[in-house]
Short mmCIF file of C-alpha atoms and ligand atoms in Angstrom, two decimals:
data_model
loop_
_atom_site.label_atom_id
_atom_site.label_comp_id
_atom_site.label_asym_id
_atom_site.label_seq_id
_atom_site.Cartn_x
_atom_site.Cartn_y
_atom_site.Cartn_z
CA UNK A 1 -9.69 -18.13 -10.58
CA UNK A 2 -6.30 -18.50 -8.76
CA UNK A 3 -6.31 -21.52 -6.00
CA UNK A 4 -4.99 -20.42 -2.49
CA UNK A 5 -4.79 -22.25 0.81
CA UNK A 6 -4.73 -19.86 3.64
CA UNK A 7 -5.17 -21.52 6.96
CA UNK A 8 -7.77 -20.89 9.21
CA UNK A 9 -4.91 -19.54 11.50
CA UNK A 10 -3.68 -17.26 8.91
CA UNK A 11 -7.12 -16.16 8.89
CA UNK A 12 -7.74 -15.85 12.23
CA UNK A 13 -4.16 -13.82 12.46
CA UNK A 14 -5.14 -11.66 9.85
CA UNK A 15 -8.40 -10.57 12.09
CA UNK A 16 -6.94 -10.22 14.82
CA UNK A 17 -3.96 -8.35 14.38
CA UNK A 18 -4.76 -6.81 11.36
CA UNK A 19 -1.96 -8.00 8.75
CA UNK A 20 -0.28 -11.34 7.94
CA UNK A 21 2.61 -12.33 6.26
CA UNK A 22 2.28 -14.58 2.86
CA UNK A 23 5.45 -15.59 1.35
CA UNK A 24 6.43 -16.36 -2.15
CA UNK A 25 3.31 -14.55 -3.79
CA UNK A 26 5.64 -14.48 -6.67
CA UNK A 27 8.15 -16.78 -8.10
CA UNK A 28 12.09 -15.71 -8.60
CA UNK A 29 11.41 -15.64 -12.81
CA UNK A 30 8.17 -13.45 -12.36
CA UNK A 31 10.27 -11.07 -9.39
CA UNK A 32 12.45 -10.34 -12.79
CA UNK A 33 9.83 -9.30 -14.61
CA UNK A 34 7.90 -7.38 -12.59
CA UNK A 35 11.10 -5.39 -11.70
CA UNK A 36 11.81 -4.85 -15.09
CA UNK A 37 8.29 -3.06 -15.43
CA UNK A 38 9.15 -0.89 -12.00
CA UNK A 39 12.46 0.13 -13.45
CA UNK A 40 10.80 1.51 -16.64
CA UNK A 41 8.51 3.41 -14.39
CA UNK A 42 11.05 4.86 -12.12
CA UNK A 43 13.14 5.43 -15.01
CA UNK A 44 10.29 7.69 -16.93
CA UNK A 45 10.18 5.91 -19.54
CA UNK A 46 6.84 4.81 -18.70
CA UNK A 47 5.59 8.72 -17.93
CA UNK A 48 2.73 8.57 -15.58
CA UNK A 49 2.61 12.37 -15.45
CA UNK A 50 0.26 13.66 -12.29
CA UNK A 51 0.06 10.12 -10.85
CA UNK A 52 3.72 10.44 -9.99
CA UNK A 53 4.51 12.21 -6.52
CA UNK A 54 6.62 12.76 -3.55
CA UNK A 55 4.94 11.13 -0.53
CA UNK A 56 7.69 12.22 1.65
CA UNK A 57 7.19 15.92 0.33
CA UNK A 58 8.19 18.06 3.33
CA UNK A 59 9.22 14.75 5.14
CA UNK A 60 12.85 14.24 3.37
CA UNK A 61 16.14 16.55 2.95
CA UNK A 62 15.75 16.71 -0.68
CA UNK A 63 14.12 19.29 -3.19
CA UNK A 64 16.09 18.41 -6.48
CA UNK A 65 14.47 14.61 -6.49
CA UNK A 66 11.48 12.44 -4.48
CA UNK A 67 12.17 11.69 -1.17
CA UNK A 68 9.61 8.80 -1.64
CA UNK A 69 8.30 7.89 -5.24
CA UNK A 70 4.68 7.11 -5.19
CA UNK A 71 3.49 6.22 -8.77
CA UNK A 72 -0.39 5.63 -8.54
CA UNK A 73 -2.63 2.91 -10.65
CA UNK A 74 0.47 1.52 -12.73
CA UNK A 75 -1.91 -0.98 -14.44
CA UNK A 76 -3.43 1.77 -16.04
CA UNK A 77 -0.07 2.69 -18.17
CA UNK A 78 0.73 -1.19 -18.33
CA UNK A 79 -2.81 -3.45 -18.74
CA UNK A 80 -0.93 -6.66 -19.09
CA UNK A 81 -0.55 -5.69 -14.82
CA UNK A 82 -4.05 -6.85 -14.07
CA UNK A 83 -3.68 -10.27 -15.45
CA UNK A 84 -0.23 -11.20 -14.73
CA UNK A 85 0.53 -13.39 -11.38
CA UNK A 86 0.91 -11.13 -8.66
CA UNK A 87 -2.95 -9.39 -8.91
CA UNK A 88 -4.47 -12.52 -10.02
CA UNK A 89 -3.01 -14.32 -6.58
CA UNK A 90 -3.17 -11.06 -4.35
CA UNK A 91 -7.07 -10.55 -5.40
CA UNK A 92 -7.80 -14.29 -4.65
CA UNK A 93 -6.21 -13.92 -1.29
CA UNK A 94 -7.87 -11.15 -0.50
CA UNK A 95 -10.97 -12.85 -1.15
CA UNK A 96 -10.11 -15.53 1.20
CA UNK A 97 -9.16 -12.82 3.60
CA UNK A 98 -12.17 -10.19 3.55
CA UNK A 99 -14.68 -11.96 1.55
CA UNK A 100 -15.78 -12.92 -2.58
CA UNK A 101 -17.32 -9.90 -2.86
CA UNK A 102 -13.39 -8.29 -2.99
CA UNK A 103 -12.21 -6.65 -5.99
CA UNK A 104 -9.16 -4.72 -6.38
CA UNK A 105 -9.59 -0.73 -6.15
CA UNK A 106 -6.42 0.74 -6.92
CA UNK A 107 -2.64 -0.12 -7.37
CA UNK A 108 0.20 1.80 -6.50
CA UNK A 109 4.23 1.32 -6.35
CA UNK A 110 5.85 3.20 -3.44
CA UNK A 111 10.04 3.46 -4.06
CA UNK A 112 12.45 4.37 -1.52
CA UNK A 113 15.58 5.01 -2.82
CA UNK A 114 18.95 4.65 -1.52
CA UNK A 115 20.12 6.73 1.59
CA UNK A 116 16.76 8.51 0.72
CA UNK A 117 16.27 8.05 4.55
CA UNK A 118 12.65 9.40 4.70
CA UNK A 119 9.82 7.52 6.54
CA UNK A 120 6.59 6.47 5.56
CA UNK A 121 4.77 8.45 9.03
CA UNK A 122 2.77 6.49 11.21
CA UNK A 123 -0.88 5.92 9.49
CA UNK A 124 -4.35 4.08 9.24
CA UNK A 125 -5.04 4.14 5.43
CA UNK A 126 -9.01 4.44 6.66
CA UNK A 127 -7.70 8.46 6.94
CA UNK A 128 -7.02 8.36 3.47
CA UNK A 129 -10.50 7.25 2.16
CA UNK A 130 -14.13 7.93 2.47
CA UNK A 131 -15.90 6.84 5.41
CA UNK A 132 -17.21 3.95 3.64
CA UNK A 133 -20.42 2.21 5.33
CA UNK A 134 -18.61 -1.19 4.81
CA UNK A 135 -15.14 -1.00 6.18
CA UNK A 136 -13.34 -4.55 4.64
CA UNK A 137 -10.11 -3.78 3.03
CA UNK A 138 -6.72 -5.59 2.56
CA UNK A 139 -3.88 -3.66 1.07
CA UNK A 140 -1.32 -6.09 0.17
CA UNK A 141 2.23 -4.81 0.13
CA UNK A 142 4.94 -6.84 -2.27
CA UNK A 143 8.32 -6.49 -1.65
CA UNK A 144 10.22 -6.55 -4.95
CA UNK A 145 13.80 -5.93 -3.33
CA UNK A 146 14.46 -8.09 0.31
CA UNK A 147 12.79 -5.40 2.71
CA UNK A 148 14.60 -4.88 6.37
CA UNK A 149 14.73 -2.61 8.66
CA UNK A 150 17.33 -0.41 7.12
CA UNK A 151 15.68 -0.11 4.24
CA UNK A 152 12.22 0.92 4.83
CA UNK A 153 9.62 -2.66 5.56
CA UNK A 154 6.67 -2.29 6.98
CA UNK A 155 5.83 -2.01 10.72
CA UNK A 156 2.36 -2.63 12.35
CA UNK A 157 0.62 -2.08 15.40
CA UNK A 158 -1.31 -5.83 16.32
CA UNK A 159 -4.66 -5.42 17.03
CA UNK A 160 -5.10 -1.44 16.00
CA UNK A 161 -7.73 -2.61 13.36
CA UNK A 162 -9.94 -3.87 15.81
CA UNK A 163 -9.62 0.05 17.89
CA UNK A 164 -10.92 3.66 16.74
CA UNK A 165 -9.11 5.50 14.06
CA UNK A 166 -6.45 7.75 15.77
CA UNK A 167 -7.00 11.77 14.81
CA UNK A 168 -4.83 12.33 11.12
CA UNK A 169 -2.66 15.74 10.05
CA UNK A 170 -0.27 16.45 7.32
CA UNK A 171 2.98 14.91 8.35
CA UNK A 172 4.74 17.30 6.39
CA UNK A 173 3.62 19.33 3.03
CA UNK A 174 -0.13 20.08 3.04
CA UNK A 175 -1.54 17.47 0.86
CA UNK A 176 1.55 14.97 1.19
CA UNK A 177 1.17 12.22 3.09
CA UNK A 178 -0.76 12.11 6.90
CA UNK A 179 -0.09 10.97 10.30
CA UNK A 180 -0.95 10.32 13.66
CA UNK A 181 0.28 9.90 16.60
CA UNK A 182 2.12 6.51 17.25
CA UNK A 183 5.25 4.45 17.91
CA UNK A 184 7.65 1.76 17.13
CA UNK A 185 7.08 0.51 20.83
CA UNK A 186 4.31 0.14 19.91
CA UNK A 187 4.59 -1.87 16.53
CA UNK A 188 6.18 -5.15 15.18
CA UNK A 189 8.52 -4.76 11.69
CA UNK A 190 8.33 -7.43 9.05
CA UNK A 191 10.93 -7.99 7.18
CA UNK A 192 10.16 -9.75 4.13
CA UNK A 193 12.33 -11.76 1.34
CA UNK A 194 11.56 -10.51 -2.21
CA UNK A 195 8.60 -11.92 -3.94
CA UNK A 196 7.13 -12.54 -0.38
CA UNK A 197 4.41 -9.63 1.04
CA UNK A 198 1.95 -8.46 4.02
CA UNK A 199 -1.47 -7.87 4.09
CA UNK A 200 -2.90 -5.31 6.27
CA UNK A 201 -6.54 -4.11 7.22
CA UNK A 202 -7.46 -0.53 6.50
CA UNK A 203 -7.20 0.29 10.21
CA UNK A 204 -4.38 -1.13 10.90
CA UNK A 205 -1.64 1.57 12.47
CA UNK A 206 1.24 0.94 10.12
CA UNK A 207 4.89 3.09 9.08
CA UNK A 208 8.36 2.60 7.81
CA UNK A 209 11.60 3.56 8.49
CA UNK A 210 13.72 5.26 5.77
CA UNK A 211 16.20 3.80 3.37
CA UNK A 212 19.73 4.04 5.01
CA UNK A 213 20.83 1.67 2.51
CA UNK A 214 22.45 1.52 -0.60
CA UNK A 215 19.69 -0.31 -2.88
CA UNK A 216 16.19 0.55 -3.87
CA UNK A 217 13.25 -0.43 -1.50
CA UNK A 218 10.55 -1.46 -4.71
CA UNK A 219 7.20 -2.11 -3.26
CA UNK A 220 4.28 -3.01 -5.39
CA UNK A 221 1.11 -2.45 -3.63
CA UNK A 222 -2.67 -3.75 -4.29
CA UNK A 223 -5.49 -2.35 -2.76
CA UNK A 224 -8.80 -4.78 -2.69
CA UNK A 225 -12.32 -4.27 -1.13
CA UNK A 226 -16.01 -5.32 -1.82
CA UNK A 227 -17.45 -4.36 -5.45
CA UNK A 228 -20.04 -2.22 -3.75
CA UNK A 229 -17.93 0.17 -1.96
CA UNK A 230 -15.68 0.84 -5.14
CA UNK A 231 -18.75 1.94 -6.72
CA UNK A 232 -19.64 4.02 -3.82
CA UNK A 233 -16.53 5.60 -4.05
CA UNK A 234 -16.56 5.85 -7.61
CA UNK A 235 -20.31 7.73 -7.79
CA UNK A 236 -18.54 10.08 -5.33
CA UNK A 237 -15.73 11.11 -7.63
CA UNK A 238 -12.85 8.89 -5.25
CA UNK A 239 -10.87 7.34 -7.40
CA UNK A 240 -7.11 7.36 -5.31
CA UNK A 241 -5.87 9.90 -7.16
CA UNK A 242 -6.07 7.85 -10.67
CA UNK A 243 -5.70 11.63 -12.65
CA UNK A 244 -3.61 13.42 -9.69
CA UNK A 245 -1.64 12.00 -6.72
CA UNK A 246 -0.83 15.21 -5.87
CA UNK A 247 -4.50 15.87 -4.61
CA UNK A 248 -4.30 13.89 -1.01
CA UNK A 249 -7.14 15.56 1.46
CA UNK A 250 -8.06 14.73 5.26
CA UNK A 251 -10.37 12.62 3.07
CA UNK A 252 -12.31 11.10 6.10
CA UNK A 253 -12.92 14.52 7.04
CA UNK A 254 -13.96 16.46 4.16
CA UNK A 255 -16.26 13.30 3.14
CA UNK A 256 -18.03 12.59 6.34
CA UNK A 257 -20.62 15.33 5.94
O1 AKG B 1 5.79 1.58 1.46
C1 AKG B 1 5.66 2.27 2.46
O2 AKG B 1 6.61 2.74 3.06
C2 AKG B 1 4.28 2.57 2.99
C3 AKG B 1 3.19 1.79 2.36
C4 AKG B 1 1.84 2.09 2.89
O3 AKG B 1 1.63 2.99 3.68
C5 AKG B 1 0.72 1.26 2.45
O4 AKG B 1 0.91 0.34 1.63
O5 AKG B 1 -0.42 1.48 2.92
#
């Protein structure tokens, strides 16, 4: 098991704001490699078929190409994922951060191209996902390429995970991605070097903006909660769109009967 050293006030930060900042998850060496890997994803030669999608369907200008790419559970086309550096360190933090019971439940890589200029809308992931009787979650969010402003890093609303979950709709396309209603007054942006990432709760309020820029915005993203609820979710046929990305619901709705 990977050794970490959170503080007791990243901890506490973490709880009470609902994300935190952890740089350097990754070295400069394994940043190379694990962009190497994206590339062959974005680049199809690594086809991932149905678990490829537009999450800005509806949300962007363009029709001819993604206005977001959203590739879901990479580490199931590339195994070697699960016990390289980056999950082995993320799933230990996560422990640290929500408990030892944490295991990861899904992975996903979320690419904004350049001058794709389409947001990620304001969101809890909780609207996403079952209504799951034990609510720890930490979605940690690598940034691959430096992520600013201009080019799509994450913003968060302190202290949202510790309030209600705000009312979800499509944002765009029924079945893309969902929103609420919220604001960047409202929020803090965290720009983060590459190879450095955030974790968030899966209440916490978060968006982007678009990518203005000319580069790729290459997020890797880990998902991690207790053992228990994966199998919940699992014996309930959830698996985050592992055989079809394309199939996003008002999930907390249709599953809270
Ligand atoms: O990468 C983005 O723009 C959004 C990511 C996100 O919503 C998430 O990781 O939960």
């Amino acid at each position: 098991m990977e050794k970490t050293c959170l503080s007791a006030q990243q901890i506490a930060f973490f709880n009470d704001n609902g994300y935190l900042t952890v740089e350097n998850i990754i070295t400069p060496d394994e940043i190379e490699q694990y962009k190497a890997i994206y590339n062959d994803f974005l680049s199809e030669k690594i086809k991932t078929g149905g678990n490829r999608s537009d999450l800005g369907d509806g949300l962007g200008k363009s029709q001819a190409k993604e206005n977001i790419t959203q590739i879901m559970w990479p580490s199931d086309f590339v195994k070697e994922l699960l016990t390289m550096p980056y999950h082995r360190r993320a799933l230990a933090i996560s422990r640290e951060l929500i408990g030892a019971d944490a295991e990861m439940d899904f992975d996903m890589l979320i690419n904004k191209a350049p001058y794709s200029n389409t947001i990620t809308p304001w969101h809890q992931d909780e609207a996403y996902w079952l209504n799951l009787p034990d609510k720890r979650a930490a979605s940690c969010w690598l940034a691959l390429d430096e992520a600013t402003v201009d080019n799509g890093c994450m913003w968060f609303v302190p202290g949202s995970n510790l309030k209600e979950v705000r009312p979800h709709r499509f944002a765009g396309k029924e079945g893309g991605a969902l929103t609420c209603d919220a604001s960047e007054e409202e929020g803090t942006y965290v720009e983060l070097k590459r190879g450095s990432c955030t974790f968030h709760q899966g209440r916490t309020l978060h968006y982007s903006r678009g990518n203005s820029t000319g580069t790729d915005r290459r997020a890797f993203i880990l998902n991690f909660r207790p053992a228990e609820m994966i199998r919940y979710e699992r014996e309930r046929g959830f698996d985050h769109g592992r055989n079809n990305a394309g199939d996003r619901r008002l999930t907390n709705e249709d599953f809270k009967r």
